Amino acid sequence: MVTMTSAPFEYMRPKTVAEASRLLSKYGGGAKLLAGGHSLVPLMKLRLASPQALIDLSGVGELKGINSSASGLSIGAMTTYHELESSVEVQRAAPLLADAASQVADAQVRNFGTIGGAVSHSDPSADLPAVVLALDAVMKTATQRAGRDIPVERFFKDFLTTALRQNEVLTRIEVPKLPANTGTSYIKQSNKASHYAVVGVAAVITLGADGVCERARVAITGAGPYAVRAKRTERMLVGKKLAPNVIRNAAKRAGAEISGSFNEDVHASAGYREAMTQVFAERAITAAVANAR
Amino acid sequence: MPTTITVTVNGTTRTNEVDERLLLVQYLREVQNLTGTHIGCDTSNCGACTVHLNGKAVKSCTVFAVQADGGTVKTVEGLASNGVMHPMQAAFKEKHGLQCGFCTPGMIMTSIELLERNPNPSEAEIRRGIRGNLCRCTGYHNIVEAVKFAAAGTGGKK
């Protein structure tokens, strides 16, 4: 006798984004898109999610592949972590993304988990939301009728909540080419069992010829209900030479945008996450500055 | 509402009716009677259920059997040929890379993919490569020795 852990569901495997969107509309919120499934399936086994229908995107060719151009990378939503970490194009154009992908979970999970699934799920402890925020990515979506481009800054809305509409499919993640003299880093405190980020910080720092910071992107995951940019910190970096004390002072404000809503769970208290946000922001910014030189 | 799936497991193609929510590991153990693949934590942490799906290592407790429809699966039972163990199985035997043996099928399936991708891993790369597989006996020392032994045996080739 086999114990069925999930609630019953209907299963379908469309071939196109339009068909996937049509199915989402048909079930009116009762269906879930299945990408790699490495967040959704565990939730279904715990019956924290019980969708009426699963729409498996593994057969949709237009969601696959990494394209490199002069303006940057276009990454299909169904690209796996393993494909990201092992892609020469990603390693060259967005080493931050390749490095962060290599830090996700373990080899088996990276074989199946996808970038599109990760960002659409908006798990507060996932690595890639912070990375795509720091890279100023554009999220391309489609429905049966139309597509739109969502700037990543408007994509993550809340705990497990994004700007995606009910019948909308995330199709590609576009990562703009980085300016010259830009250094990047993603550093996290990793949960020992799952390797989810207790706190993770992505930093993208551009230096001018005189060593003055021209542009800064710092994004935090794990600490609050969803990944956010640390704009207060960014403002304290731009226009300055990034001596260690400048970085430290800026990093002290890295939790400003999360203030009052730090996560508290079995892994870490809110106060601990707040403290680690500052520590890991300092480390990530310092490493990014070192790479930029 | 059962769904008909066709899956090639260890070279043999079979068609079965399955419940959509049947997990791949349950399909392998209960439908195909291949009980070499173990269920450990059942929460995608421990890696005991690792098999190769379409050539890639996966925790089969985190995939529904319907997702494998049209695909190929390799389990620990499919490694030996004509009674000769796969080099990774032989290495685990030679280096005693097991204590109770419960994690062993998953460890072997993960380690085979590790060497396919990196034929000459350092000890750190081996430890990192198998971090999705837990040994409750904490017998990691000999497991790592076994993977090193297998890598040496292949002469750095796949």
mmCIF file of C-alpha atoms in Angstrom, chain B:
data_model
loop_
_atom_site.group_PDB
_atom_site.id
_atom_site.type_symbol
_atom_site.label_atom_id
_atom_site.label_comp_id
_atom_site.label_asym_id
_atom_site.label_seq_id
_atom_site.Cartn_x
_atom_site.Cartn_y
_atom_site.Cartn_z
ATOM 1 C CA MET B 1 -7.779 9.779 -12.245
ATOM 2 C CA PRO B 2 -4.948 7.457 -13.313
ATOM 3 C CA THR B 3 -2.579 8.514 -16.075
ATOM 4 C CA THR B 4 -0.717 6.167 -18.401
ATOM 5 C CA ILE B 5 3.037 6.650 -18.413
ATOM 6 C CA THR B 6 5.817 4.980 -20.369
ATOM 7 C CA VAL B 7 9.222 4.989 -18.738
ATOM 8 C CA THR B 8 12.440 3.188 -19.627
ATOM 9 C CA VAL B 9 13.983 1.946 -16.393
ATOM 10 C CA ASN B 10 17.426 0.367 -16.566
ATOM 11 C CA GLY B 11 16.960 -0.269 -20.271
ATOM 12 C CA THR B 12 13.506 -1.842 -20.075
ATOM 13 C CA THR B 13 10.522 0.167 -21.297
ATOM 14 C CA ARG B 14 7.265 -0.322 -19.455
ATOM 15 C CA THR B 15 3.844 1.295 -19.643
ATOM 16 C CA ASN B 16 1.758 1.585 -16.477
ATOM 17 C CA GLU B 17 -1.270 3.380 -15.177
ATOM 18 C CA VAL B 18 -0.342 5.495 -12.182
ATOM 19 C CA ASP B 19 -1.967 8.013 -9.892
ATOM 20 C CA GLU B 20 -0.665 11.486 -10.822
ATOM 21 C CA ARG B 21 0.534 12.033 -7.265
ATOM 22 C CA LEU B 22 2.605 8.841 -7.153
ATOM 23 C CA LEU B 23 6.213 9.853 -6.542
ATOM 24 C CA LEU B 24 8.957 8.572 -8.814
ATOM 25 C CA VAL B 25 10.551 6.727 -5.898
ATOM 26 C CA GLN B 26 7.226 5.036 -5.118
ATOM 27 C CA TYR B 27 6.830 4.090 -8.780
ATOM 28 C CA LEU B 28 10.296 2.516 -8.799
ATOM 29 C CA ARG B 29 9.828 0.644 -5.526
ATOM 30 C CA GLU B 30 6.156 -0.316 -5.634
ATOM 31 C CA VAL B 31 5.322 -0.565 -9.338
ATOM 32 C CA GLN B 32 8.650 -1.713 -10.741
ATOM 33 C CA ASN B 33 9.660 -3.616 -7.581
ATOM 34 C CA LEU B 34 13.095 -2.011 -7.690
ATOM 35 C CA THR B 35 13.704 -1.568 -3.974
ATOM 36 C CA GLY B 36 17.402 -0.699 -4.279
ATOM 37 C CA THR B 37 16.388 2.960 -4.305
ATOM 38 C CA HIS B 38 15.675 3.891 -0.703
ATOM 39 C CA ILE B 39 13.342 6.380 0.933
ATOM 40 C CA GLY B 40 15.154 8.163 3.723
ATOM 41 C CA CYS B 41 13.917 11.568 4.823
ATOM 42 C CA ASP B 42 11.211 11.867 2.135
ATOM 43 C CA THR B 43 11.808 15.659 2.206
ATOM 44 C CA SER B 44 14.543 16.045 -0.478
ATOM 45 C CA ASN B 45 17.304 16.497 2.082
ATOM 46 C CA CYS B 46 19.021 13.124 2.500
ATOM 47 C CA GLY B 47 19.572 11.913 -1.070
ATOM 48 C CA ALA B 48 18.954 8.206 -0.297
ATOM 49 C CA CYS B 49 16.416 8.151 -3.156
ATOM 50 C CA THR B 50 18.837 9.530 -5.771
ATOM 51 C CA VAL B 51 18.442 8.010 -9.246
ATOM 52 C CA HIS B 52 19.337 9.287 -12.708
ATOM 53 C CA LEU B 53 16.375 10.740 -14.623
ATOM 54 C CA ASN B 54 17.170 11.502 -18.277
ATOM 55 C CA GLY B 55 20.854 11.247 -17.385
ATOM 56 C CA LYS B 56 20.799 13.583 -14.390
ATOM 57 C CA ALA B 57 20.924 12.744 -10.691
ATOM 58 C CA VAL B 58 17.661 13.585 -8.964
ATOM 59 C CA LYS B 59 16.054 12.983 -5.612
ATOM 60 C CA SER B 60 13.233 10.720 -6.727
ATOM 61 C CA CYS B 61 11.089 11.635 -3.702
ATOM 62 C CA THR B 62 10.770 15.136 -5.174
ATOM 63 C CA VAL B 63 9.519 14.183 -8.632
ATOM 64 C CA PHE B 64 6.150 12.765 -9.575
ATOM 65 C CA ALA B 65 6.267 9.613 -11.695
ATOM 66 C CA VAL B 66 4.185 11.377 -14.373
ATOM 67 C CA GLN B 67 7.081 13.818 -14.844
ATOM 68 C CA ALA B 68 9.210 10.879 -15.977
ATOM 69 C CA ASP B 69 6.712 9.933 -18.715
ATOM 70 C CA GLY B 70 8.649 9.400 -21.952
ATOM 71 C CA GLY B 71 11.938 9.493 -20.088
ATOM 72 C CA THR B 72 14.677 7.153 -18.960
ATOM 73 C CA VAL B 73 15.607 6.241 -15.408
ATOM 74 C CA LYS B 74 18.674 4.481 -14.114
ATOM 75 C CA THR B 75 18.712 3.018 -10.620
ATOM 76 C CA VAL B 76 21.392 1.233 -8.636
ATOM 77 C CA GLU B 77 20.032 -2.072 -10.006
ATOM 78 C CA GLY B 78 20.980 -0.930 -13.512
ATOM 79 C CA LEU B 79 24.653 -0.326 -12.808
ATOM 80 C CA ALA B 80 26.189 -3.805 -12.897
ATOM 81 C CA SER B 81 26.434 -5.546 -16.237
ATOM 82 C CA ASN B 82 26.777 -9.302 -16.691
ATOM 83 C CA GLY B 83 27.393 -9.683 -12.978
ATOM 84 C CA VAL B 84 30.296 -7.230 -13.001
ATOM 85 C CA MET B 85 29.899 -4.299 -10.654
ATOM 86 C CA HIS B 86 30.085 -0.735 -11.908
ATOM 87 C CA PRO B 87 33.502 0.762 -10.975
ATOM 88 C CA MET B 88 31.813 2.990 -8.390
ATOM 89 C CA GLN B 89 30.124 -0.006 -6.758
ATOM 90 C CA ALA B 90 33.445 -1.852 -6.761
ATOM 91 C CA ALA B 91 35.151 1.191 -5.210
ATOM 92 C CA PHE B 92 32.558 1.415 -2.405
ATOM 93 C CA LYS B 93 33.155 -2.299 -1.737
ATOM 94 C CA GLU B 94 36.945 -2.016 -1.898
ATOM 95 C CA LYS B 95 37.129 1.044 0.385
ATOM 96 C CA HIS B 96 34.243 -0.081 2.590
ATOM 97 C CA GLY B 97 32.380 3.119 1.779
ATOM 98 C CA LEU B 98 29.398 2.108 3.875
ATOM 99 C CA GLN B 99 28.392 1.145 7.358
ATOM 100 C CA CYS B 100 24.687 0.298 7.537
ATOM 101 C CA GLY B 101 24.376 0.698 3.764
ATOM 102 C CA PHE B 102 21.106 2.609 3.720
ATOM 103 C CA CYS B 103 22.518 5.711 2.032
ATOM 104 C CA THR B 104 24.743 3.706 -0.324
ATOM 105 C CA PRO B 105 22.561 3.473 -3.466
ATOM 106 C CA GLY B 106 21.993 7.228 -3.430
ATOM 107 C CA MET B 107 25.640 7.948 -2.644
ATOM 108 C CA ILE B 108 26.702 5.793 -5.586
ATOM 109 C CA MET B 109 24.271 7.398 -8.038
ATOM 110 C CA THR B 110 25.374 10.893 -7.004
ATOM 111 C CA SER B 111 29.065 9.976 -7.102
ATOM 112 C CA ILE B 112 28.773 8.523 -10.610
ATOM 113 C CA GLU B 113 27.405 11.829 -11.918
ATOM 114 C CA LEU B 114 30.085 13.711 -9.976
ATOM 115 C CA LEU B 115 32.859 11.818 -11.807
ATOM 116 C CA GLU B 116 31.086 12.146 -15.151
ATOM 117 C CA ARG B 117 31.274 15.929 -14.739
ATOM 118 C CA ASN B 118 34.622 16.120 -12.974
ATOM 119 C CA PRO B 119 36.748 13.009 -13.553
ATOM 120 C CA ASN B 120 39.540 14.144 -11.207
ATOM 121 C CA PRO B 121 37.889 15.851 -8.241
ATOM 122 C CA SER B 122 39.807 17.099 -5.236
ATOM 123 C CA GLU B 123 38.717 15.879 -1.821
ATOM 124 C CA ALA B 124 36.968 19.230 -1.267
ATOM 125 C CA GLU B 125 35.141 18.856 -4.597
ATOM 126 C CA ILE B 126 34.049 15.333 -3.645
ATOM 127 C CA ARG B 127 32.742 16.480 -0.267
ATOM 128 C CA ARG B 128 30.948 19.398 -1.898
ATOM 129 C CA GLY B 129 29.637 17.144 -4.682
ATOM 130 C CA ILE B 130 27.976 14.714 -2.284
ATOM 131 C CA ARG B 131 26.585 17.308 0.085
ATOM 132 C CA GLY B 132 23.071 16.408 -0.984
ATOM 133 C CA ASN B 133 23.554 12.898 0.398
ATOM 134 C CA LEU B 134 23.512 12.277 4.122
ATOM 135 C CA CYS B 135 25.082 9.247 5.838
ATOM 136 C CA ARG B 136 23.412 8.745 9.185
ATOM 137 C CA CYS B 137 26.321 6.555 10.294
ATOM 138 C CA THR B 138 28.586 9.556 9.531
ATOM 139 C CA GLY B 139 30.761 7.242 7.446
ATOM 140 C CA TYR B 140 31.880 10.009 5.138
ATOM 141 C CA HIS B 141 35.602 9.293 5.418
ATOM 142 C CA ASN B 142 35.438 5.992 3.577
ATOM 143 C CA ILE B 143 32.754 7.215 1.196
ATOM 144 C CA VAL B 144 35.121 9.985 0.078
ATOM 145 C CA GLU B 145 37.951 7.437 -0.148
ATOM 146 C CA ALA B 146 35.745 5.262 -2.361
ATOM 147 C CA VAL B 147 34.999 8.115 -4.754
ATOM 148 C CA LYS B 148 38.718 8.965 -4.906
ATOM 149 C CA PHE B 149 39.483 5.296 -5.610
ATOM 150 C CA ALA B 150 36.902 5.177 -8.391
ATOM 151 C CA ALA B 151 38.295 8.375 -9.910
ATOM 152 C CA ALA B 152 41.825 6.937 -9.868
ATOM 153 C CA GLY B 153 40.535 3.725 -11.432
ATOM 154 C CA THR B 154 39.086 5.557 -14.389
ATOM 155 C CA GLY B 155 42.446 7.181 -15.009
ATOM 156 C CA GLY B 156 40.757 10.551 -15.135
ATOM 157 C CA LYS B 157 38.502 9.446 -17.990
ATOM 158 C CA LYS B 158 34.726 9.401 -17.897
#
